[in-house]
Tab-separated table of C-alpha atoms in Angstrom:
chain	number	residue	atom	x	y	z
A	102	MET	CA	161.901	-3.014	103.042
A	103	ILE	CA	160.674	0.574	103.124
A	104	PRO	CA	162.279	2.832	100.498
A	105	PRO	CA	163.741	6.101	101.795
A	106	MET	CA	161.615	9.210	101.755
A	107	GLN	CA	162.045	11.565	98.830
A	108	ALA	CA	165.011	13.813	98.159
A	109	ASP	CA	167.034	14.130	101.367
A	110	GLY	CA	164.854	11.618	103.169
A	111	ARG	CA	162.959	14.307	105.048
A	112	ALA	CA	160.089	15.039	102.665
A	113	ILE	CA	156.753	13.441	101.831
A	114	ARG	CA	155.073	14.737	98.678
A	115	VAL	CA	151.757	13.073	97.819
A	116	PHE	CA	149.915	13.044	94.498
A	117	VAL	CA	146.113	13.169	94.747
A	118	SER	CA	144.295	11.617	91.789
A	119	SER	CA	140.559	11.809	91.092
A	120	THR	CA	137.951	13.186	88.784
A	121	PHE	CA	137.170	16.850	89.352
A	122	ARG	CA	133.632	18.206	89.586
A	123	ASP	CA	132.236	15.327	91.621
A	124	MET	CA	135.083	15.288	94.143
A	125	GLN	CA	135.120	18.878	95.371
A	126	ALA	CA	133.706	17.989	98.801
A	127	GLU	CA	136.401	15.345	99.234
A	128	ARG	CA	139.112	17.783	98.189
A	129	ASP	CA	137.861	20.391	100.648
A	130	GLU	CA	137.886	17.809	103.424
A	131	LEU	CA	141.470	16.803	102.667
A	132	VAL	CA	142.882	20.263	102.030
A	133	LYS	CA	141.162	22.081	104.897
A	134	ARG	CA	141.141	19.433	107.651
A	135	VAL	CA	143.344	16.421	106.969
A	136	PHE	CA	146.463	17.671	105.198
A	137	PRO	CA	147.132	20.464	107.748
A	138	GLN	CA	147.132	17.831	110.526
A	139	LEU	CA	149.524	15.608	108.584
A	140	ARG	CA	151.725	18.610	107.833
A	141	ARG	CA	151.964	19.431	111.553
A	142	LEU	CA	152.723	15.792	112.368
A	143	CYS	CA	155.543	15.802	109.834
A	144	GLU	CA	156.931	19.107	111.079
A	145	GLN	CA	157.157	17.687	114.591
A	146	ARG	CA	159.536	15.076	113.174
A	147	GLY	CA	161.569	17.405	111.000
A	148	VAL	CA	159.870	16.237	107.806
A	149	SER	CA	158.187	18.432	105.198
A	150	TRP	CA	154.734	17.502	103.868
A	151	SER	CA	153.172	18.676	100.621
A	152	GLU	CA	150.379	17.476	98.382
A	153	VAL	CA	149.883	17.845	94.633
A	154	ASP	CA	146.319	18.099	93.328
A	155	LEU	CA	146.554	19.220	89.723
A	156	ARG	CA	142.814	19.439	89.154
A	157	TRP	CA	143.138	22.826	90.851
A	158	GLY	CA	146.320	23.864	89.061
A	159	VAL	CA	145.899	23.079	85.347
A	160	THR	CA	144.773	26.093	83.329
A	161	ASP	CA	142.138	26.108	80.578
A	162	GLU	CA	144.896	27.062	78.129
A	163	GLN	CA	146.979	24.046	79.116
A	164	ALA	CA	143.930	21.802	78.784
A	165	ALA	CA	143.227	23.175	75.306
A	166	GLU	CA	146.825	22.536	74.282
A	167	GLY	CA	146.687	18.913	75.430
A	168	ALA	CA	149.162	19.526	78.231
A	169	VAL	CA	147.048	18.040	81.034
A	170	LEU	CA	148.285	14.455	80.809
A	171	PRO	CA	152.010	15.262	80.451
A	172	ILE	CA	151.805	17.636	83.432
A	173	CYS	CA	149.984	15.071	85.581
A	174	LEU	CA	152.305	12.184	84.783
A	175	ALA	CA	155.400	14.341	85.320
A	176	GLU	CA	154.119	15.366	88.762
A	177	ILE	CA	153.440	11.721	89.618
A	178	ASP	CA	157.095	11.016	88.831
A	179	ARG	CA	158.125	13.831	91.184
A	180	THR	CA	155.950	12.595	94.036
A	181	ARG	CA	156.763	8.888	93.819
A	182	PRO	CA	156.022	6.669	95.610
A	183	TYR	CA	153.262	8.557	97.494
A	184	PHE	CA	149.809	8.438	95.910
A	185	ILE	CA	146.160	8.880	96.926
A	186	GLY	CA	143.594	7.605	94.433
A	187	LEU	CA	139.936	8.602	94.833
A	188	LEU	CA	137.233	6.891	92.787
A	189	GLY	CA	133.590	7.882	92.836
A	190	GLN	CA	130.881	7.290	90.269
A	191	ARG	CA	132.377	9.168	87.322
A	192	TYR	CA	135.037	7.787	84.981
A	193	GLY	CA	136.441	11.146	83.954
A	194	TRP	CA	137.722	12.886	80.842
A	195	VAL	CA	139.126	10.675	78.080
A	196	PRO	CA	141.737	12.501	75.938
A	197	ASP	CA	141.321	12.048	72.171
A	198	GLU	CA	145.046	12.344	71.593
A	199	ILE	CA	148.200	11.636	73.571
A	200	PRO	CA	151.275	13.741	72.737
A	201	ALA	CA	153.801	11.846	70.618
A	202	SER	CA	156.627	12.844	72.959
A	203	LEU	CA	154.785	11.215	75.851
A	204	VAL	CA	154.168	8.036	73.865
A	205	GLU	CA	157.871	7.953	72.977
A	206	GLN	CA	158.727	8.247	76.673
A	207	LEU	CA	156.076	5.789	77.874
A	208	GLY	CA	155.462	3.225	75.168
A	209	TRP	CA	152.436	1.681	76.878
A	210	LEU	CA	150.495	4.911	76.271
A	211	GLY	CA	150.560	4.378	72.517
A	212	GLU	CA	147.342	2.371	72.443
A	213	GLU	CA	145.420	4.382	75.031
A	214	ALA	CA	144.278	7.505	73.121
A	215	GLY	CA	140.503	7.760	73.208
A	216	LYS	CA	140.225	4.691	75.431
A	217	ARG	CA	141.161	5.552	79.015
A	218	SER	CA	140.459	8.588	81.179
A	219	VAL	CA	143.201	10.792	82.589
A	220	THR	CA	142.279	9.496	86.043
A	221	GLU	CA	142.813	5.870	84.995
A	222	LEU	CA	146.091	6.748	83.262
A	223	GLU	CA	147.275	8.456	86.469
A	224	ILE	CA	146.442	5.329	88.465
A	225	LEU	CA	148.226	3.096	85.973
A	226	HIS	CA	151.326	5.286	85.807
A	227	GLY	CA	151.516	6.059	89.503
A	228	VAL	CA	150.590	2.738	91.054
A	229	LEU	CA	149.423	-0.258	89.047
A	230	ASN	CA	152.403	-0.182	86.666
A	231	ASN	CA	154.816	0.684	89.481
A	232	PRO	CA	155.594	-2.041	92.052
A	233	GLU	CA	157.707	0.413	94.059
A	234	ALA	CA	154.496	2.193	95.122
A	235	ALA	CA	153.730	-0.730	97.465
A	236	GLY	CA	153.269	0.520	101.012
A	237	HIS	CA	152.943	4.158	99.917
A	238	ALA	CA	149.820	4.247	97.712
A	239	TYR	CA	146.240	4.173	98.971
A	240	PHE	CA	142.879	3.997	97.232
A	241	TYR	CA	139.548	5.233	98.543
A	242	LEU	CA	136.290	4.277	96.811
A	243	ARG	CA	133.119	6.252	97.446
A	244	ASP	CA	130.002	4.286	98.371
A	245	PRO	CA	127.309	4.880	95.706
A	246	ALA	CA	124.773	5.183	98.536
A	247	TRP	CA	126.171	8.637	99.347
A	248	VAL	CA	125.266	9.842	95.865
A	249	GLY	CA	121.866	8.220	96.244
A	250	SER	CA	121.241	10.270	99.376
A	251	LEU	CA	121.594	13.564	97.482
A	252	PRO	CA	118.609	15.484	96.051
A	253	GLU	CA	117.759	14.091	92.624
A	254	ASP	CA	118.595	17.318	90.791
A	255	ALA	CA	122.086	17.347	92.373
A	256	ARG	CA	123.079	13.824	91.384
A	257	VAL	CA	123.852	14.578	87.748
A	258	VAL	CA	127.295	15.929	88.662
A	259	PHE	CA	128.168	12.715	90.488
A	260	VAL	CA	127.006	10.024	88.052
A	261	GLU	CA	128.806	8.789	84.939
A	262	PRO	CA	126.680	9.920	81.971
A	263	THR	CA	127.599	7.211	79.429
A	264	PRO	CA	127.255	3.402	79.529
A	265	ASP	CA	130.781	3.019	78.119
A	266	GLY	CA	132.210	5.228	80.863
A	267	ALA	CA	130.245	3.376	83.538
A	268	SER	CA	131.577	0.047	82.265
A	269	LYS	CA	135.163	1.294	82.237
A	270	LEU	CA	134.765	2.775	85.715
A	271	GLU	CA	133.459	-0.513	87.108
A	272	ALA	CA	136.393	-2.375	85.532
A	273	LEU	CA	138.842	0.131	87.017
A	274	ARG	CA	137.296	-0.110	90.474
A	275	GLU	CA	137.535	-3.896	90.309
A	276	ARG	CA	141.146	-3.784	89.151
A	277	VAL	CA	142.011	-1.470	92.026
A	278	ARG	CA	140.240	-3.743	94.513
A	279	THR	CA	142.228	-6.769	93.362
A	280	SER	CA	145.561	-4.953	92.977
A	281	GLY	CA	146.911	-5.787	96.413
A	282	PHE	CA	147.202	-2.115	97.349
A	283	PRO	CA	145.246	-0.806	100.351
A	284	VAL	CA	141.628	-0.016	99.401
A	285	ALA	CA	139.001	1.529	101.680
A	286	ASP	CA	135.357	2.292	100.965
A	287	TYR	CA	133.999	5.544	102.380
A	288	THR	CA	130.454	6.731	102.959
A	289	SER	CA	130.991	10.507	103.090
A	290	PRO	CA	133.727	13.120	102.607
A	291	GLU	CA	134.203	13.199	106.388
A	292	ALA	CA	134.676	9.428	106.488
A	293	LEU	CA	137.230	9.738	103.703
A	294	GLY	CA	139.093	12.336	105.727
A	295	ASP	CA	139.214	10.077	108.766
A	296	ALA	CA	140.539	7.173	106.679
A	297	VAL	CA	143.263	9.243	104.974
A	298	LEU	CA	144.322	10.743	108.297
A	299	ALA	CA	144.616	7.304	109.909
A	300	ASP	CA	146.446	5.721	106.974
A	301	PHE	CA	148.990	8.478	106.542
A	302	THR	CA	149.555	8.939	110.261
A	303	ALA	CA	150.462	5.241	110.366
A	304	LEU	CA	152.664	5.653	107.288
A	305	ILE	CA	154.524	8.605	108.815
A	306	ASP	CA	155.022	6.648	112.038
A	307	ARG	CA	156.376	3.694	110.045
A	308	LEU	CA	158.768	5.822	108.004
């Protein structure tokens, strides 16, 4: 059974989760080419489309105050059950502390400070710990060969710098692959765009 769309049933609001610096080409592809097409498709059916990508919207001040994770998880709650998870070759920022109020609200976060990246916590909160996301959440994993095709001096931005982070990233990618949620590998930002467009066009048709 397909749950109703958000709010009055005529809105799709999608959370986009990924690391930041290494995913700018993917974000540009989605924001400039793919999401406008999906927005027009929705408008033709009397449905509103919007996407939430907080890597563009969180200020340095909020990051310094430790507000990044609470903001991200709250937005995931507002966009449920729609979720796009992008994983490349970086694990992402691991917060040293998790606000006590957030731990009180979400008890499972109590043991995660200093262990998991914000990106992994988003994936856990939005999808892997939430069975209702079934049929509305999609993962896209970048082929490492794309990074390998870049000039050597450009690769540093795209590669996880620590062995611990690389190990955690590999475990996360494997958990995503075996989660039962749709997972697609992509070889370039353009290929990602094509996959997202096809998946969400089909989802809009189904809804």
